[in-house]
Coordinates of C-alpha atoms and ligand atoms in Angstrom, one line a residue:
X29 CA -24.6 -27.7 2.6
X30 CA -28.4 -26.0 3.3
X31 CA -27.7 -24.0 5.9
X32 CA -31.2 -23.6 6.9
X33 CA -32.3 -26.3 10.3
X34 CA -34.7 -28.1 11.3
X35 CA -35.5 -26.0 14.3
X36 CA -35.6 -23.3 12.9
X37 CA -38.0 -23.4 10.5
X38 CA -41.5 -25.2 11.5
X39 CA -43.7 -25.0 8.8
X40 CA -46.5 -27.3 7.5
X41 CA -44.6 -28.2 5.2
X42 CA -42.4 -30.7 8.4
X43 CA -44.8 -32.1 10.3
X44 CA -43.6 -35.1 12.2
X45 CA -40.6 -36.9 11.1
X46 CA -40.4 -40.1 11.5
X47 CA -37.4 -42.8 11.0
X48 CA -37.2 -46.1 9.2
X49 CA -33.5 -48.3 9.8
X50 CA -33.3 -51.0 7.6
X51 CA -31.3 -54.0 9.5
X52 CA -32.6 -57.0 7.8
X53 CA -30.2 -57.6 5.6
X54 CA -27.5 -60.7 5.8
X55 CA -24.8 -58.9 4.4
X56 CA -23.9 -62.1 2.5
X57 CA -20.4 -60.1 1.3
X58 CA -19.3 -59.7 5.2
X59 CA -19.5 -63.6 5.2
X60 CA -20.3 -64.3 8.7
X61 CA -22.4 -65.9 10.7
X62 CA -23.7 -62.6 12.8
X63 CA -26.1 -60.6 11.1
X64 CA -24.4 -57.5 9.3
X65 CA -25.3 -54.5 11.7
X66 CA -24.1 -56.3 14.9
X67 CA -20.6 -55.8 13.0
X68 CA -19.1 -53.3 15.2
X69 CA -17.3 -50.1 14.7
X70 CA -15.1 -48.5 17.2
X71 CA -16.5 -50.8 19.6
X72 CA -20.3 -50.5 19.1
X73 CA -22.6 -52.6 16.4
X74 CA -23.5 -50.3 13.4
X75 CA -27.1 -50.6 14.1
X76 CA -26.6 -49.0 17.9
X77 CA -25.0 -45.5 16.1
X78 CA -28.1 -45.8 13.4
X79 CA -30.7 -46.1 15.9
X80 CA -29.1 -43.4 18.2
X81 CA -29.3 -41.0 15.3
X82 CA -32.5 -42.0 14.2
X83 CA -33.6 -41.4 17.9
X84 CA -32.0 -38.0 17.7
X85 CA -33.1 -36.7 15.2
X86 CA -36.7 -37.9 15.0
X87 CA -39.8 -36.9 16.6
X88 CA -42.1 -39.4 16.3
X89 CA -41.8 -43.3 16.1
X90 CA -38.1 -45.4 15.1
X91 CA -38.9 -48.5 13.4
X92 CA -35.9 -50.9 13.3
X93 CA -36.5 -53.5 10.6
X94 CA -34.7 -56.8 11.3
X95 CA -34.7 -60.0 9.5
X96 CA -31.2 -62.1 9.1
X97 CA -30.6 -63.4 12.4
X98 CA -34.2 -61.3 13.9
X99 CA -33.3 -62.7 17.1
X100 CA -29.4 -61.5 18.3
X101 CA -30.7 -57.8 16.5
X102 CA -33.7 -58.0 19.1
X103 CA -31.3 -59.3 21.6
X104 CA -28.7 -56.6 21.0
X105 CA -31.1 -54.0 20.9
X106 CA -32.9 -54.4 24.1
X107 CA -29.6 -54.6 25.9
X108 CA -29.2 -51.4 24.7
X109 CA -32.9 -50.2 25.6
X110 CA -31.8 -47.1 27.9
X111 CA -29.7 -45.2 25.9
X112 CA -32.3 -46.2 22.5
X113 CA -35.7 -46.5 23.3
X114 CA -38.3 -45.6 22.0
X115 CA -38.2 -47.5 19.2
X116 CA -40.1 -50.4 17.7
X117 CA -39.1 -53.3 16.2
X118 CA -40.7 -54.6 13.0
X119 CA -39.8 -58.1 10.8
X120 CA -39.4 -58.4 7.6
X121 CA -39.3 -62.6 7.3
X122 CA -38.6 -62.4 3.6
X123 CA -35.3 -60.4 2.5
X124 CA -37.1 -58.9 -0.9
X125 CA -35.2 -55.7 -1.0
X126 CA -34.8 -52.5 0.6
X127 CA -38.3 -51.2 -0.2
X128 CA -40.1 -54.1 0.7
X129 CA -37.9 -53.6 4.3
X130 CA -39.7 -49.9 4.6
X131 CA -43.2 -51.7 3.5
X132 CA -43.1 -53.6 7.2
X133 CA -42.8 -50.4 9.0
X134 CA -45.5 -48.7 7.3
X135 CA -48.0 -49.7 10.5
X136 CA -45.7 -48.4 12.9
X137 CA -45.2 -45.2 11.0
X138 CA -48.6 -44.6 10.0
X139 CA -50.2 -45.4 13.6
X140 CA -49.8 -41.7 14.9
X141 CA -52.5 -39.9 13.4
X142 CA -50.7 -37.0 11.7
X143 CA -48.1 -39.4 10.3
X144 CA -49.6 -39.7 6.7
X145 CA -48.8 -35.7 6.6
X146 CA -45.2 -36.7 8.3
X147 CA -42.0 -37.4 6.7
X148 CA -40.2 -40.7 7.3
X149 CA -36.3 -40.4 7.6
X150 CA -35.0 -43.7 6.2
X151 CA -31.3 -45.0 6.8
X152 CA -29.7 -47.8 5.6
X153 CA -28.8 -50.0 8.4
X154 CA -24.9 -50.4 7.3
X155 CA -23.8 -46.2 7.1
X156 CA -22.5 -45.9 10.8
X157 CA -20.6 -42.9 10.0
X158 CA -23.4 -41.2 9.2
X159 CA -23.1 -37.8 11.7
X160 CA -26.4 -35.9 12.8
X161 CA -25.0 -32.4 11.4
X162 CA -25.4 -34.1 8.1
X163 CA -29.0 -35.6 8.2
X164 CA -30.0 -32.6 9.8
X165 CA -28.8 -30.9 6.6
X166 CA -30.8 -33.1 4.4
X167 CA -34.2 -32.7 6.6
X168 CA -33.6 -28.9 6.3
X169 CA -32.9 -29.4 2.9
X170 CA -36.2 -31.5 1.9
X171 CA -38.5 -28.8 4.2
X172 CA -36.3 -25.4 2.1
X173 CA -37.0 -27.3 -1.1
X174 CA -40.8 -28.2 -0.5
X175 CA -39.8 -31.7 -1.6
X176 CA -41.5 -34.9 -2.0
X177 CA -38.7 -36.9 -1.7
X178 CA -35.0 -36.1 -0.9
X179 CA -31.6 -37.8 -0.6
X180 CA -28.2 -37.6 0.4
X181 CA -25.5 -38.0 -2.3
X182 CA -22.0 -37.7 -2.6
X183 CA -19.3 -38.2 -5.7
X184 CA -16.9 -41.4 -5.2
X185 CA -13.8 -41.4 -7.0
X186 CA -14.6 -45.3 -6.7
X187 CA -18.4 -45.7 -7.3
X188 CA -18.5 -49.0 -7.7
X189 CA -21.2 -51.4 -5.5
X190 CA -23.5 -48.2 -5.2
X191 CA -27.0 -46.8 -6.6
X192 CA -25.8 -43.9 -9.2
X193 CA -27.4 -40.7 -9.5
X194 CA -28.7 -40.2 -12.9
X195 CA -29.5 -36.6 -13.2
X196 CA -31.3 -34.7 -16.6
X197 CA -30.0 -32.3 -18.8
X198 CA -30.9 -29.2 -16.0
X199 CA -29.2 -31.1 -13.3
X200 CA -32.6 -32.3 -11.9
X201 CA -32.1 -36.0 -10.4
X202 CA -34.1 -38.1 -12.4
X203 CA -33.4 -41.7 -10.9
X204 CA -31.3 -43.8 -9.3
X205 CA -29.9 -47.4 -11.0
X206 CA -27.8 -49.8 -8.8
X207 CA -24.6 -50.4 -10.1
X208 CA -25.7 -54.3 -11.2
X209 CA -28.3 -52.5 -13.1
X210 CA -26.1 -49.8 -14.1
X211 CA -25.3 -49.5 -18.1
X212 CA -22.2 -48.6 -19.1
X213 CA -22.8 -44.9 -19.8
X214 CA -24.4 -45.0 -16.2
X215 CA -21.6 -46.6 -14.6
X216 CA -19.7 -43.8 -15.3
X217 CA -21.6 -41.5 -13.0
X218 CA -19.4 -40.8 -9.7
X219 CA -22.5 -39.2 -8.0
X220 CA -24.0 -41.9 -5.8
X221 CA -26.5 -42.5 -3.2
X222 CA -25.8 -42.5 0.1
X223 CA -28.9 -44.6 1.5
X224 CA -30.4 -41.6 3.5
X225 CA -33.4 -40.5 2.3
X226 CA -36.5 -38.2 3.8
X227 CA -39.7 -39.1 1.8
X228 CA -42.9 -37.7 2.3
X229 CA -44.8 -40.6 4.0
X230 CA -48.3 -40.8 1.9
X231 CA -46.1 -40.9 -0.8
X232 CA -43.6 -43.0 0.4
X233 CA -46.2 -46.3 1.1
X234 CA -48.2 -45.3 -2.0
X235 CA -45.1 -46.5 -4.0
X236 CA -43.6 -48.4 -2.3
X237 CA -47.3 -50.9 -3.1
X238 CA -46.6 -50.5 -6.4
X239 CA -43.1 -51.0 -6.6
X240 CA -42.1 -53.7 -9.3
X241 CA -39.1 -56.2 -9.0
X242 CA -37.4 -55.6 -12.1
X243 CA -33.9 -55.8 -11.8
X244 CA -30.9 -58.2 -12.1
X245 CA -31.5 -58.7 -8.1
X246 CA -35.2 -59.3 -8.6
X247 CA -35.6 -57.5 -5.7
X248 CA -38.1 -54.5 -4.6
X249 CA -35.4 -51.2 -4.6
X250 CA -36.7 -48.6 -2.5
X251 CA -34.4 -46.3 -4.9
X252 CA -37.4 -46.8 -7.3
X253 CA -39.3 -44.5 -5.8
X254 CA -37.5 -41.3 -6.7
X255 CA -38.2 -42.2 -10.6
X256 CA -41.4 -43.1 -9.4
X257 CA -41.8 -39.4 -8.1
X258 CA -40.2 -37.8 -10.6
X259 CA -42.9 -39.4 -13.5
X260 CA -45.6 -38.1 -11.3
X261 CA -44.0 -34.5 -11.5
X262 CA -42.7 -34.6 -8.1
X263 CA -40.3 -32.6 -6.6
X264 CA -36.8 -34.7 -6.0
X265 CA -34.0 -32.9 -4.6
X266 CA -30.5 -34.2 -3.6
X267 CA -28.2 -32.7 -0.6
X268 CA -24.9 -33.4 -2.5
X269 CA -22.4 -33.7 0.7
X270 CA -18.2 -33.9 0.0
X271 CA -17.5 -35.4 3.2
X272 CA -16.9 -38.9 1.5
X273 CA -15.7 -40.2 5.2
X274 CA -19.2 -40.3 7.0
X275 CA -21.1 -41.6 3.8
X276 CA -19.6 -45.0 3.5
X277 CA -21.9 -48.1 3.6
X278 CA -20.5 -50.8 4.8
X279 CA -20.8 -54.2 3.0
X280 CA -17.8 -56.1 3.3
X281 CA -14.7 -56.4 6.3
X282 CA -12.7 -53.9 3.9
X283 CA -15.3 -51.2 4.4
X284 CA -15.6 -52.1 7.7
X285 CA -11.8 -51.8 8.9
X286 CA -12.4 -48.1 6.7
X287 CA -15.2 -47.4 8.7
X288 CA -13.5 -48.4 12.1
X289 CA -10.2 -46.0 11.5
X290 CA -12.2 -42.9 10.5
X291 CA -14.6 -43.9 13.3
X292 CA -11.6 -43.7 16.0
X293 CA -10.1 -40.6 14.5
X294 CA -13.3 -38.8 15.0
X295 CA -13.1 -39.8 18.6
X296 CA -9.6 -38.9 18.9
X297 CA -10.4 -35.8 17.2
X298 CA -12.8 -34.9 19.8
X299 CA -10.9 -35.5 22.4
X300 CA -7.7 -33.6 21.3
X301 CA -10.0 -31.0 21.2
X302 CA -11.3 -31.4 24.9
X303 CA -7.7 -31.1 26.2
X304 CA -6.6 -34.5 25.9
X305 CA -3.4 -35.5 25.0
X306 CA -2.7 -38.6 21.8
X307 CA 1.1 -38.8 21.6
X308 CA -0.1 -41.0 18.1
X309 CA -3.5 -40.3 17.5
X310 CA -3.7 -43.1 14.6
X311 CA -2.2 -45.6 16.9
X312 CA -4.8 -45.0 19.7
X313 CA -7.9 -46.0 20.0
X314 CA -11.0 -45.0 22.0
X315 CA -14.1 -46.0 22.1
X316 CA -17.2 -43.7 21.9
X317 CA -18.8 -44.1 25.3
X318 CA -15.7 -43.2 26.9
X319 CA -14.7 -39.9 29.0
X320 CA -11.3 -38.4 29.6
X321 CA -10.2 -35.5 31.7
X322 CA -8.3 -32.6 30.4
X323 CA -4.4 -32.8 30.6
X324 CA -4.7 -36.3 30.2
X325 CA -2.0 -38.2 28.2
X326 CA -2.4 -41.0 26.1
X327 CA 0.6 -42.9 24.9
X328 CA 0.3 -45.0 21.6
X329 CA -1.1 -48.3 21.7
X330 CA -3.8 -47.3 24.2
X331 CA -7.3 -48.8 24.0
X332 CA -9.8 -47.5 26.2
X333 CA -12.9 -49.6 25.9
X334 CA -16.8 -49.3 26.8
X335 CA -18.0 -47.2 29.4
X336 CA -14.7 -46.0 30.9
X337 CA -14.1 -42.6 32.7
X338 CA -9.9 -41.2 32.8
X339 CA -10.2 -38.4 35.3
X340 CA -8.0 -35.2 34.9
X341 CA -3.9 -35.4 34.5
X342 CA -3.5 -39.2 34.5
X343 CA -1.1 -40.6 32.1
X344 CA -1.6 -43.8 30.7
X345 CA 1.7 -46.1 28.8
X346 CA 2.0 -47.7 25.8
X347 CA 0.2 -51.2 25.3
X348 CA -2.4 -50.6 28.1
X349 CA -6.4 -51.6 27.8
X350 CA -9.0 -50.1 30.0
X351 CA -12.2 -51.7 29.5
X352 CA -14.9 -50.6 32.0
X353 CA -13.3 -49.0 34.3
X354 CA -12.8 -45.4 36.2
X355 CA -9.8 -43.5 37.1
X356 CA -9.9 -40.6 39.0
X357 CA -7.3 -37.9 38.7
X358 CA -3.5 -38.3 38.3
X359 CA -3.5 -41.8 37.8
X360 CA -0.4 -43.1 36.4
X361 CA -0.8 -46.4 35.0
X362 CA 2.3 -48.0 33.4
X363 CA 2.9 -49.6 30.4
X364 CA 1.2 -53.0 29.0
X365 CA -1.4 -53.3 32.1
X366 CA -4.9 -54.8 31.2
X367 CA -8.1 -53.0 33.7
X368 CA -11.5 -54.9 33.4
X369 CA -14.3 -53.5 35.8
X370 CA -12.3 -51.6 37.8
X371 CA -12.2 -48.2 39.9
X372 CA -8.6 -46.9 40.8
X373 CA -8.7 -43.2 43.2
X374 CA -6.6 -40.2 42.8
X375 CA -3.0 -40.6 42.6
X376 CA -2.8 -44.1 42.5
X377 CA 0.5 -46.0 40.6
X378 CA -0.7 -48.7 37.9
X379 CA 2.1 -51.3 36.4
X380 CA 4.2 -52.1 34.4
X381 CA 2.5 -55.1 33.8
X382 CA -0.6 -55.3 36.0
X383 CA -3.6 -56.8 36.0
X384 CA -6.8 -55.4 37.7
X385 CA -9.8 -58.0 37.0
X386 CA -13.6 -57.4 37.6
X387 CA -14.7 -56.0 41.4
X388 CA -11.2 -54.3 42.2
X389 CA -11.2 -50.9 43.8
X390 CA -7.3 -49.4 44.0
X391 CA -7.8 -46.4 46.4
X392 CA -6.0 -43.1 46.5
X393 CA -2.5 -43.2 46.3
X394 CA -1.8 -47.0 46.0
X395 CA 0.6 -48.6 43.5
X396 CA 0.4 -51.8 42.3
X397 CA 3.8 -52.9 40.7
X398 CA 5.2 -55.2 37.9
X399 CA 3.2 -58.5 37.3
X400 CA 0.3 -58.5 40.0
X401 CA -3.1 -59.8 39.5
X402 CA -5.8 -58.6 41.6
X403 CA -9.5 -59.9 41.7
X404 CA -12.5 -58.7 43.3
X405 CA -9.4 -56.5 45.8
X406 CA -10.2 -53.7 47.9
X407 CA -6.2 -52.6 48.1
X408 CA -6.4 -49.2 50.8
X409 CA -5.5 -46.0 50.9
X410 CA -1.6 -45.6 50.5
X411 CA -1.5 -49.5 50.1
X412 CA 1.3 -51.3 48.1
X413 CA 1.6 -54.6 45.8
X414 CA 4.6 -53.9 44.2
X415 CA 6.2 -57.3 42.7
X416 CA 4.7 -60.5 41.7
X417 CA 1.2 -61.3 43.7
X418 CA -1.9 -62.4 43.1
X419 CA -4.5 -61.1 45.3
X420 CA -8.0 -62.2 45.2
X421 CA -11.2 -62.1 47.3
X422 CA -9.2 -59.4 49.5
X423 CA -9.6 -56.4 51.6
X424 CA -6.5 -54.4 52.4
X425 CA -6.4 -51.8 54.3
X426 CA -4.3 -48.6 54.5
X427 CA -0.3 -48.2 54.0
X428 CA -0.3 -52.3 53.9
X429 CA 3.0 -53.4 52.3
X430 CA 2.3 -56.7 50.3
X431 CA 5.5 -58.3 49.7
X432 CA 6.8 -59.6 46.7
X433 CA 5.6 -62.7 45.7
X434 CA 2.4 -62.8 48.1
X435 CA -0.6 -65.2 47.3
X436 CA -3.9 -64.9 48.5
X437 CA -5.0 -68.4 47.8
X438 CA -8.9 -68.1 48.1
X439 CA -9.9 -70.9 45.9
X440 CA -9.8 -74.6 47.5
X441 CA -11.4 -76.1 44.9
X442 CA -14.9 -75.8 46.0
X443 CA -15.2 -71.8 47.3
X444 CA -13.9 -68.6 46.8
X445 CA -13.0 -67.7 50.6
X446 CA -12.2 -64.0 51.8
X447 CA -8.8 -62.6 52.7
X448 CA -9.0 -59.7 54.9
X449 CA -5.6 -57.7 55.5
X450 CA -6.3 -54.6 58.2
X451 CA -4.6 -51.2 58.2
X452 CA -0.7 -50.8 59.0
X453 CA 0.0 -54.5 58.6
X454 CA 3.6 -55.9 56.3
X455 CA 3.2 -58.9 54.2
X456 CA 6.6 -60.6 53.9
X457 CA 7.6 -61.8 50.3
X458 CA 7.0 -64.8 49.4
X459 CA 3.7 -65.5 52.0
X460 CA 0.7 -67.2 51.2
X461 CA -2.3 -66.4 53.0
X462 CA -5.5 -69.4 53.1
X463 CA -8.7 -68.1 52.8
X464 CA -10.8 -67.5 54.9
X465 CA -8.2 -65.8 57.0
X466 CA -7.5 -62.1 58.5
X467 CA -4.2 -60.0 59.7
X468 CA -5.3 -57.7 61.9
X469 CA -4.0 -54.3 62.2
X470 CA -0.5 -54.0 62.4
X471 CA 0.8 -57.6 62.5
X472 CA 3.8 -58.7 59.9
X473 CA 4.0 -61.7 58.3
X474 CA 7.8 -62.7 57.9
X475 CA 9.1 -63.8 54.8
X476 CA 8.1 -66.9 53.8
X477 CA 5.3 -67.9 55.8
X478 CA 1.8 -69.7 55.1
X479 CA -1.0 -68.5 57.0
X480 CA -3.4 -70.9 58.0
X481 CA -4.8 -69.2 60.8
X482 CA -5.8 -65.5 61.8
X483 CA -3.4 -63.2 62.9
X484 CA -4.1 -61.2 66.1
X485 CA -3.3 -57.2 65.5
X486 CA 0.4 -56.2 66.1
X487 CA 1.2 -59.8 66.6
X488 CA 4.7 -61.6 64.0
X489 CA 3.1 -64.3 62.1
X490 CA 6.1 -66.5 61.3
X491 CA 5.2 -70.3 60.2
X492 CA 8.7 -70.9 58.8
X493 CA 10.9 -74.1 59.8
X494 CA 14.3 -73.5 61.4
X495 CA 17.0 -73.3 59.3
X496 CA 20.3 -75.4 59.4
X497 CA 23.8 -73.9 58.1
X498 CA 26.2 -77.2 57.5
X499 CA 29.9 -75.8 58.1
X500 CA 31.6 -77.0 55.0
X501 CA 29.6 -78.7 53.0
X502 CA 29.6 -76.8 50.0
X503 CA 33.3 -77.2 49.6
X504 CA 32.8 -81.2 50.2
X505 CA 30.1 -81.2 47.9
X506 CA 32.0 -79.5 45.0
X507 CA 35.2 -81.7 45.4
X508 CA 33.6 -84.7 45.4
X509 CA 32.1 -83.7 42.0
X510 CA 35.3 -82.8 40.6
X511 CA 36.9 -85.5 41.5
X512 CA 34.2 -87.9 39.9
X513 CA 34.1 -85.6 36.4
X514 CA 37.3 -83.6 36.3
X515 CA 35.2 -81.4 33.3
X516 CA 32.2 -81.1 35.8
X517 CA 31.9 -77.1 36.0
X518 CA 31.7 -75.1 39.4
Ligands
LIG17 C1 -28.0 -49.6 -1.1 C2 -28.8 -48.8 -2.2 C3 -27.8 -48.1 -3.1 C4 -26.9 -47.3 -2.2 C5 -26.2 -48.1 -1.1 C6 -25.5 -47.1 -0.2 C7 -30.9 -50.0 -2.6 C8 -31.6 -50.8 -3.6 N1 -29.7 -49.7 -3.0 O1 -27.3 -50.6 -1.8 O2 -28.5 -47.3 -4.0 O3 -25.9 -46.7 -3.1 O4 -27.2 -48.8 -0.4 O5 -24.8 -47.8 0.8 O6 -31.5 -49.6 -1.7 N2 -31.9 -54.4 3.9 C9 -33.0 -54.9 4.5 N3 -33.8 -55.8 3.8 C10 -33.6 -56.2 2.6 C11 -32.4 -55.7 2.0 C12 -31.6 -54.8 2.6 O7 -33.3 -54.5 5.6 O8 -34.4 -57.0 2.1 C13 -31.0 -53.5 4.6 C14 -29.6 -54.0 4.8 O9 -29.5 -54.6 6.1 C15 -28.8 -52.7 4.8 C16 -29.6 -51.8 3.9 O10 -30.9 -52.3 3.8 O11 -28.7 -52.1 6.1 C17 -29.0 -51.6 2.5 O12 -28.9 -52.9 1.9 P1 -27.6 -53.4 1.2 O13 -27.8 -54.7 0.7 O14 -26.4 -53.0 1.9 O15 -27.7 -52.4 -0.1 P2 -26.6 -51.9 -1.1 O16 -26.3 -52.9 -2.1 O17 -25.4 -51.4 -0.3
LIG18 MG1 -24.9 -51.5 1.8

């Protein structure tokens, strides 16, 4: 690839660039009923990593063109405002082809007063994998090459579905033909185009005004323009990049399960490299927002999802998902334990088979054991839920022991009701505390009870009836029995 960057080199030739994504498209061969670039990979719709580069890499305006389903894009995309903006959005009501998609920028991109002597940087709305390196590359390529228009290009074993790059007798690209238009001589060609393209941007809306529809599509092909260029005695050059991985465009669920699985090995990649251990990187999956502490070890079947931070050294089992959450450091979560919305401190104990729901904070050192469910839980420093509970609406606090088999029941069917447990106290198994309802420090509950009313500190909360041992009984029972079924068992 041109070494030569961007940065590097400011000449007159740069000026401004500019970005054009075009998201308008159905994506009629995905057959769904969400607009193609909400599809997402590795966890985040296509169009969020297209408008992140385009944001990155451009210094003037981002226009997002949206059409199919205008209203969930627009949706989507101011969600994601903080990490995006600025950007504008710009309609195209009629789906006429990709060059009539550019044409409904063109006011956006021409507003700043230097951007008829600007470039435009246009992506296709469906190549997530698309890295910056590369479109850096091509920008620095256009600017070395003093070129009117430039693209991206790569050779496919597989061409099939793409524009291929016709090219003359001195290796000069001459046009691009999409493959329905393709002849078969043409279809032969394994070069194709990528749908990344910098264009200078007097150029680029001249043509595209003149652009025709004459295809087996009927639609206006922004590809056009590079013959276009190339019959006014334009210079066209191509970056010809090997890395088929990052180039594919995505226009079916096949591409897009492609696009996912290279999408998390980069990610794994990445994080391998940043000290992070994958005992099966290919069975792990991470999404791209996510941060991980080195000396970290991820077991296989791990999904950590969204904006989730793994501090230093924790370890994390086999068949876990963390979705939104942060871990401090030497966290050892379990295996097959689900975390939504959670924060768990230093040192705390995880699973096997937990679940920590939205509003839960596990502080340091605390375990919580096989098959417990906490909800919107404060469980203390040094605090234990080892076996079998569900905890909701509740503040523990420190070295609490909740016995097996405790309930918090803080739902009567109208309102959630607070549970608060203090410091010190011992929850015997099998209790069930009403809501609204507090142990004060120290107390124990005995085995067994229901608490209906508070418990004073240091105090034995016992609500259990007395029991009554029958001397006998179980030998009457049993002969009786016996005598009535001789094949009775027992
Ligand atoms: C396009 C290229 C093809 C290239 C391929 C690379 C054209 C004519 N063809 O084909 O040369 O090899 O990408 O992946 O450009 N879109 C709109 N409005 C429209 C039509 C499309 O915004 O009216 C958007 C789509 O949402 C999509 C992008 O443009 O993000 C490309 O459209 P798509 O239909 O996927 O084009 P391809 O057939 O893949
Ligand atoms: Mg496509």
């Amino acid at each position: 690839m041109n070494e030569a960057s961007l940065e590097t080199g400011e000449s007159s030739h740069m000026n401004k660039v500019s970005a054009v994504i075009m998201a308008a498209g159905q994506g009629t061969r995905m057959k769904s009923a969400m607009p193609k670039v909400l599809h997402a990979v590795a966890g985040k719709p296509m169009v969020w990593y297209m408008a992140a580069l385009a944001r990155r890499v451009a210094d003037s305006s981002v226009a997002i063109v949206v059409g199919h389903g205008a209203d969930q894009v627009r949706d989507y995309l101011q969600q994601e405002e903080q990490a995006l903006a600025p950007y504008f959005v710009v309609e195209q009501t009629e789906r006429l082809g990709t060059g009539h998609a550019v044409q409904q920028a063109r006011s956006v991109v021409m507003a700043k007063a230097e951007a008829g002597a600007g470039h435009c940087l246009i992506l296709n709305g469906d190549t997530p994998l698309l890295t910056e390196e590369t479109v850096r590359a091509l920008l620095a390529c256009h600017q070395s090459t003093q070129a009117t228009v430039t693209i991206l290009t790569t050779q496919l074993d597989n061409p099939d579905g793409y524009g291929r790059v016709i090219r003359g007798p001195q290796g000069q690209v001459i046009k691009i033909v999409e493959d329905r238009d393709a002849s078969v001589d043409e279809k032969v060609v394994q070069e194709v185009n990528v749908g990344t393209y910098v264009v200078n941007t007097s150029f680029l809306f001249h043509s595209l005004e003149t652009l025709k529809p004459q295809n087996v599509q009927g639609e206006y092909y922004l590809t056009d323009i590079i013959g276009m260029a190339v019959s006014q005695s334009l210079r066209v050059s191509a970056l010809v990049t090997n890395d088929t991985n990052e180039t594919i465009g995505i226009n079916n669920r096949e591409h897009l399960s492609i696009a996912e699985k290279e999408m998390r090995n980069r990610v794994c990649r990445h994080w391998m490299q940043e000290g992070v251990t994958l005992l099966d990187p290919s069975r792990t999956s991470i999404d791209p927002g996510v941060i991980i502490g080195r000396d970290s070890v991820l077991y296989p079947d791990v999904r950590l999802e969204g904006a989730t931070v793994i501090g230093e050294a924790c370890h994390v089992r086999s068949h876990t998902r963390i979705t939104n959450s942060t871990l401090g450091d030497h966290v050892q979560v379990e295996d097959s334990c689900v975390f939504n919305d959670v924060i768990v401190e230093n040192g705390a104990n995880i699973g096997p088979f937990a679940h920590l729901r939205p509003g839960t904070i596990i502080r340091k050192k605390a375990k919580v054991g096989n098959f417990v469910e906490l909800k919107k839980t404060d469980l203390g420093e040094g605090s234990k839920a080892n076996h079998l509970s569900y905890l909701g609406d509740t503040i523990i606090g420190r070295q609490v022991n909740i016995g097996a088999g405790t309930i918090t029941c803080n739902y009567d069917g109208f309102r959630k009701e607070k549970t608060i447990i203090e410091d010190n106290v011992f929850i015997g198994s099998d209790s069930q505390l009403i809501a609204p309802v507090t142990v004060g420090q120290g107390a124990i509950i005995a085995a067994g009870t229901t608490v209906t009313q508070d418990v004073p500190s240091e105090a034995l909360g016992i609500s259990r009836s007395t029991q009554m041992n029958k001397e006998g009984a179980a030998k009457r029972k049993r002969a009786l029995h016996h005598k009535q079924d001789p094949e009775a068992k027992n």
